[in-house]
Structure formats: structure tokens, C-alpha cells
PDB file of C-alpha atoms in Angstrom:
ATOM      1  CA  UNK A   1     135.412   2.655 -79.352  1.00 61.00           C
ATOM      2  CA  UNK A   2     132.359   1.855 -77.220  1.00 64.00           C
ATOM      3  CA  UNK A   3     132.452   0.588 -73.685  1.00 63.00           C
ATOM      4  CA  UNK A   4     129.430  -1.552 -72.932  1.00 64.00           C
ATOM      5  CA  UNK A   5     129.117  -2.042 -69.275  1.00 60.00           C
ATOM      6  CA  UNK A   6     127.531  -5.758 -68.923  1.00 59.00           C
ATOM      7  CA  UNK A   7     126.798  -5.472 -65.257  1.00 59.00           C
ATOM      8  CA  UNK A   8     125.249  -1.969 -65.322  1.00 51.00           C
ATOM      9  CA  UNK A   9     123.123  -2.585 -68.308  1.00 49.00           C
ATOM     10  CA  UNK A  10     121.954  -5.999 -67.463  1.00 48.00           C
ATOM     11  CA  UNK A  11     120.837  -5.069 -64.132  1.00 51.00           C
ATOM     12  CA  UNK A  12     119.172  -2.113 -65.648  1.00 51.00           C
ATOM     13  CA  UNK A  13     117.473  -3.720 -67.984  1.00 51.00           C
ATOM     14  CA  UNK A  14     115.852  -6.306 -65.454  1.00 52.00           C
ATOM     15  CA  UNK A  15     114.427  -3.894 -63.058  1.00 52.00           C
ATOM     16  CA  UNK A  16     113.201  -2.032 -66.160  1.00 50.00           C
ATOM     17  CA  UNK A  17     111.764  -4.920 -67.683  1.00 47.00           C
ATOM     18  CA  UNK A  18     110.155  -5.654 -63.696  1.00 50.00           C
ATOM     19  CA  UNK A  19     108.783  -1.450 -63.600  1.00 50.00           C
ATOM     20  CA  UNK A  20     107.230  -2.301 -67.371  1.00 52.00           C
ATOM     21  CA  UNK A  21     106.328  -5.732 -66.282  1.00 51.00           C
ATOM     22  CA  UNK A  22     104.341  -3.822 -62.569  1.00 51.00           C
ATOM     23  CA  UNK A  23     103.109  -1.014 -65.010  1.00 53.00           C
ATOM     24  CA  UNK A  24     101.266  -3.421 -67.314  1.00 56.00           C
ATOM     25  CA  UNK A  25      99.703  -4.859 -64.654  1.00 57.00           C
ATOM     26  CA  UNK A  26      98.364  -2.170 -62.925  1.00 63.00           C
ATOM     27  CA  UNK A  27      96.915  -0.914 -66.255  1.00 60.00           C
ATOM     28  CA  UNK A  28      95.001  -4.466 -66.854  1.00 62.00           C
ATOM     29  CA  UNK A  29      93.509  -4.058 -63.424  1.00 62.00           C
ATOM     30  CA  UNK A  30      92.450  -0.695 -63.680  1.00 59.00           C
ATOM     31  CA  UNK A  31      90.806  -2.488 -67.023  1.00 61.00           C
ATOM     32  CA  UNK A  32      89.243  -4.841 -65.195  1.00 61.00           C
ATOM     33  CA  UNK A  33      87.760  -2.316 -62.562  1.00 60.00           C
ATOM     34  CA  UNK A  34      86.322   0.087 -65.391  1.00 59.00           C
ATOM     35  CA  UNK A  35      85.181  -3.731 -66.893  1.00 60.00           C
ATOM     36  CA  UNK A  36      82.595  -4.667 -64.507  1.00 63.00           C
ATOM     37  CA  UNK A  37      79.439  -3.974 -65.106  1.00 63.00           C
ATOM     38  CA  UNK A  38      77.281  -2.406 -62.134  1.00 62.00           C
ATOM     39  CA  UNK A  39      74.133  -5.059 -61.604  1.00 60.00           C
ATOM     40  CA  UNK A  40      70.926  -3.733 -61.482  1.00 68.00           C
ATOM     41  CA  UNK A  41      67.808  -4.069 -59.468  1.00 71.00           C
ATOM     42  CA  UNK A  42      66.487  -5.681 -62.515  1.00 69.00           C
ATOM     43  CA  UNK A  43      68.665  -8.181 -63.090  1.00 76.00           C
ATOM     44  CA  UNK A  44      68.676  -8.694 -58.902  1.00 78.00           C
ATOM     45  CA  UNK A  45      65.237  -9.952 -59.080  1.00 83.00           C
ATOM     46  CA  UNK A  46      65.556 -12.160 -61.793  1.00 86.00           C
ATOM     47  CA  UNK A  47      64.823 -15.887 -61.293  1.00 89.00           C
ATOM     48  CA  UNK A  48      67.213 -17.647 -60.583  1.00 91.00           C
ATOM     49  CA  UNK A  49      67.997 -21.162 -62.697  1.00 92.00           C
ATOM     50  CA  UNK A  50      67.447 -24.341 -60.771  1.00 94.00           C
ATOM     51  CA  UNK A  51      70.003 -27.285 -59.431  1.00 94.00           C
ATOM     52  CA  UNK A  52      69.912 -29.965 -61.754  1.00 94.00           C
ATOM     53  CA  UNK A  53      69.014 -33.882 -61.115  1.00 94.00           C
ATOM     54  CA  UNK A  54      72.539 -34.449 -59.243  1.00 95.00           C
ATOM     55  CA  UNK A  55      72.155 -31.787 -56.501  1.00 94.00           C
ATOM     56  CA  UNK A  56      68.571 -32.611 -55.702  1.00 94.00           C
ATOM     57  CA  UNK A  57      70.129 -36.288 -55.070  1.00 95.00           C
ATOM     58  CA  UNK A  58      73.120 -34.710 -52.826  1.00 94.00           C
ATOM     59  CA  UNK A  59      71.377 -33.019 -50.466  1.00 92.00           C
ATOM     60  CA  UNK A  60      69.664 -36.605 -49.987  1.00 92.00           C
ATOM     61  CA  UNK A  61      73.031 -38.651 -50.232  1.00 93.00           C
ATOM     62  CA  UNK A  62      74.659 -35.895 -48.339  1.00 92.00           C
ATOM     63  CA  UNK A  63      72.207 -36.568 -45.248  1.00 91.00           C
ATOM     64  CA  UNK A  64      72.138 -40.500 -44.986  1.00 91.00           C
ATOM     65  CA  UNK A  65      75.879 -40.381 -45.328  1.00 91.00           C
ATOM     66  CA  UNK A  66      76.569 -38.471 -42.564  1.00 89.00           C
ATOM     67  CA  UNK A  67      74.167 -40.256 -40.853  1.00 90.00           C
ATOM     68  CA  UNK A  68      76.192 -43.636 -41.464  1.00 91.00           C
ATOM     69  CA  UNK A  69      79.774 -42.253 -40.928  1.00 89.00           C
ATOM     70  CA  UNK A  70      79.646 -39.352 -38.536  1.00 88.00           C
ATOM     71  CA  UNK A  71      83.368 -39.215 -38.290  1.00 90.00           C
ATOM     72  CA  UNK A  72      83.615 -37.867 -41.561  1.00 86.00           C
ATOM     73  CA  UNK A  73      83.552 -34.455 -41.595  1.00 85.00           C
ATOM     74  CA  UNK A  74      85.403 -33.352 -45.052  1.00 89.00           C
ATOM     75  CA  UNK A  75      83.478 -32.427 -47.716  1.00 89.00           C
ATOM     76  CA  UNK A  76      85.695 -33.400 -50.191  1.00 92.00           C
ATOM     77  CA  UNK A  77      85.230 -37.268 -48.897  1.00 90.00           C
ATOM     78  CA  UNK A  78      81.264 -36.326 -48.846  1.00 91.00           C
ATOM     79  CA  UNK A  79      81.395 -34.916 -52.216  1.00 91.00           C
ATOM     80  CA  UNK A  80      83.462 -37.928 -53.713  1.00 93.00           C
ATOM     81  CA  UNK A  81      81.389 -40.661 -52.435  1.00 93.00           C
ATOM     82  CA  UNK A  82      77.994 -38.805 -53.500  1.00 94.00           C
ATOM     83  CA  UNK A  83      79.946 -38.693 -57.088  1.00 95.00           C
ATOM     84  CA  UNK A  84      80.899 -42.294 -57.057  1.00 95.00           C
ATOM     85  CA  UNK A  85      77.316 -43.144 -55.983  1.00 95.00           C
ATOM     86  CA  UNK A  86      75.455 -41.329 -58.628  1.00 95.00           C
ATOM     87  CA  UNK A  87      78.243 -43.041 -61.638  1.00 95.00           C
ATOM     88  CA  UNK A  88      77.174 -46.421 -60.636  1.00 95.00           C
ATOM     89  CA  UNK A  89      72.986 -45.674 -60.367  1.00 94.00           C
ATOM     90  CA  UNK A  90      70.829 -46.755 -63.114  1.00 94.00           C
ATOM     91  CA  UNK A  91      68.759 -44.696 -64.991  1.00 94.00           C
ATOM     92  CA  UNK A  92      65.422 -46.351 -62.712  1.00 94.00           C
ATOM     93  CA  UNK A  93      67.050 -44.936 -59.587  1.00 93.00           C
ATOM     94  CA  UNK A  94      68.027 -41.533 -60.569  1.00 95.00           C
ATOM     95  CA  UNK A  95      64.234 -40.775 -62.590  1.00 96.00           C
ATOM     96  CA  UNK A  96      62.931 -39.666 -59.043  1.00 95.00           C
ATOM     97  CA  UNK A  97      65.514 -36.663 -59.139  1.00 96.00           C
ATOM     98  CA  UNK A  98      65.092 -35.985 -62.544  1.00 96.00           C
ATOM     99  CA  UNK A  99      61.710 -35.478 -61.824  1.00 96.00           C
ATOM    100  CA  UNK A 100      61.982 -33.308 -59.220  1.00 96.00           C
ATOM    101  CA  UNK A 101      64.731 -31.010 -61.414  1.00 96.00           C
ATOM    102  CA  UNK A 102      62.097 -30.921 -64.418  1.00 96.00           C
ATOM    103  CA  UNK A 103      59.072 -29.774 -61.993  1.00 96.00           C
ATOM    104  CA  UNK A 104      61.842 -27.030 -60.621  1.00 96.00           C
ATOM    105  CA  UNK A 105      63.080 -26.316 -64.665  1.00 96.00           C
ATOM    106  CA  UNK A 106      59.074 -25.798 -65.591  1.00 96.00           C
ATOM    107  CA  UNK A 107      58.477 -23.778 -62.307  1.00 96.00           C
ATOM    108  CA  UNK A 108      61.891 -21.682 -63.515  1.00 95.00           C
ATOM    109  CA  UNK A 109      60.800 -21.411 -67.086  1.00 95.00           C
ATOM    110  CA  UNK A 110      57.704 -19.951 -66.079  1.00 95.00           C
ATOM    111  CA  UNK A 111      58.499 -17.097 -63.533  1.00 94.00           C
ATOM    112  CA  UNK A 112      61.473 -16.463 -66.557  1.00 93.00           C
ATOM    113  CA  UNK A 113      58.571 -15.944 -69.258  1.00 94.00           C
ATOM    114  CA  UNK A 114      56.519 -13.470 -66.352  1.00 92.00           C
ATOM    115  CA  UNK A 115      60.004 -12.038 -65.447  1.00 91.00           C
ATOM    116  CA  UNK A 116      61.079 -10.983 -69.518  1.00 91.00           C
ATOM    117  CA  UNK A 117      57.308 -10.089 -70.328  1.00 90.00           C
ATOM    118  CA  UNK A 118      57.171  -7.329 -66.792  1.00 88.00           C
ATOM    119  CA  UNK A 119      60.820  -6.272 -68.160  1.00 85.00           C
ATOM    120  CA  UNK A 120      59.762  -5.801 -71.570  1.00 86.00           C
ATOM    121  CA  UNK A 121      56.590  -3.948 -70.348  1.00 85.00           C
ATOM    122  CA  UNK A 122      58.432  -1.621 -68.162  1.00 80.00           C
ATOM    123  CA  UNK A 123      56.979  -2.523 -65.101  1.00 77.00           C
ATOM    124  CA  UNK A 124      60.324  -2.459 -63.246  1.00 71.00           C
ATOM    125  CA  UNK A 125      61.884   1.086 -62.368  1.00 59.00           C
ATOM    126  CA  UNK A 126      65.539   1.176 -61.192  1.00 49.00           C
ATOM    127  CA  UNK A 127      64.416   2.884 -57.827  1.00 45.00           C
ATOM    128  CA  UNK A 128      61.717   0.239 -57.311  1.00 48.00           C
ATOM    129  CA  UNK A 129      62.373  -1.514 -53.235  1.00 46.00           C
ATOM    130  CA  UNK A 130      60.600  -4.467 -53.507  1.00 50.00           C
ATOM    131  CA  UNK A 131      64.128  -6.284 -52.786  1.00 49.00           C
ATOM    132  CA  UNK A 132      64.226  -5.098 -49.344  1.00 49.00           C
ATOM    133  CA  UNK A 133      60.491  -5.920 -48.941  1.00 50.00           C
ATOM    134  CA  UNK A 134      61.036  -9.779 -50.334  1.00 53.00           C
ATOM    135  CA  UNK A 135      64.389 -10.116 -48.822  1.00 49.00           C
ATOM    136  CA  UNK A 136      64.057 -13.803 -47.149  1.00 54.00           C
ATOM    137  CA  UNK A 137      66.980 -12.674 -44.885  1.00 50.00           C
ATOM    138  CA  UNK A 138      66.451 -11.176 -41.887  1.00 51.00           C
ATOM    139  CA  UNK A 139      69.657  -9.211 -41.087  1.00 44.00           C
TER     140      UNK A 139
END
């Protein structure tokens, strides 16, 4: 006959199912790590897409709000008034910041097309520093 010790064997079982459970996970971010792909100085200095209609009108909402309740500080109150706000426009109000976002979608889609033509060309070389030299930061 066979004695099965419940106690032993269940705990067992749990902390062996927890070291398999820690194992896997360690493997999935070792994974992850080996994932990631390393971005270039290519890719650094491409253009990057513009804010749409929405934000352009934020920044304005953002300003005139705080301007009429300064003793609102949270963003998330900012953020769901500005939302509320831009619901209940009509289309006549919001065509000024559409306008702007198309101007800023044509300017985009144009530095994209001089971008893809210099990459395609070969212009760019991986030890090229011209993002130090552009940087708008001064750090």
C-alpha cells in the first residue's frame, strides 16, 4: 500500500508551482530585454507627427481656463472641462483648429517625403552628430 502524505505534497506542490510560476517570468523578461530594438540616429531625427485639431484647441482652452478659475490646479478637472467643451462646439467653431492641424499635417508630410527620400539616398550615416548640433535643449 501507498502512503500519500496530503500536507507534504500539497505544500510542495504550491511552492513548486510559485518557483515555475517566478521562473517563467524571469524568462519572459529576459524576452522582453533581448525584444527591444536599439533606436537609431536615423530614426532619432525623423519628423515627428503633429497634434491633431483637439490639442491645438487645449493649449488655448487650457490657458483661458486657468485664467478664469485659478484655484484649480488638477489636471484631470482641466482636462475634463477642455473635453466637455470641445463635445458641445460646432463644426464653425472648431474649423480654426482644424486649420491650424492641416497647415502642421502638410508641413509634417513634407519634411516626411525629404526625410524617406535623404534615407533612401543614403545621406544619413549611423555616426553622423548632427543631433547634438540641432539639439533645441541646452543641458
Amino acid at each position: 500500500m501507498v502512503k500519500i502524505k496530503t500536507r507534504s505534497c500539497s505544500t510542495s506542490s504550491a511552492s513548486a508551482s510559485r518557483r515555475i510560476g517566478l521562473a517563467g517570468e524571469t524568462k519572459k523578461a529576459a524576452r522582453k530585454k533581448t525584444a527591444r530594438k536599439k533606436v537609431s540616429k536615423i530614426d532619432a531625427m525623423k519628423p515627428k507627427k503633429p497634434p491633431t485639431a483637439f490639442f491645438y484647441f487645449m493649449e488655448d482652452f487650457r490657458k483661458e481656463y486657468q485664467d478664469a478659475n485659478p484655484d484649480v490646479k488638477s489636471m484631470r478637472d482641466i482636462g475634463k472641462a477642455c473635453g466637455e467643451k470641445w463635445k458641445t462646439m460646432t463644426y464653425e467653431e472648431k474649423v480654426k483648429y482644424y486649420d491650424i492641424a492641416t497647415e502642421k499635417r502638410a508641413e509634417f508630410d513634407i519634411a516626411m517625403t525629404n526625410f524617406t527620400k535623404k534615407k533612401e539616398s543614403g545621406e544619413f550615416d549611423e555616426d553622423d552628430s548632427q543631433l547634438d548640433d540641432d539639439s533645441d535643449f541646452d543641458g
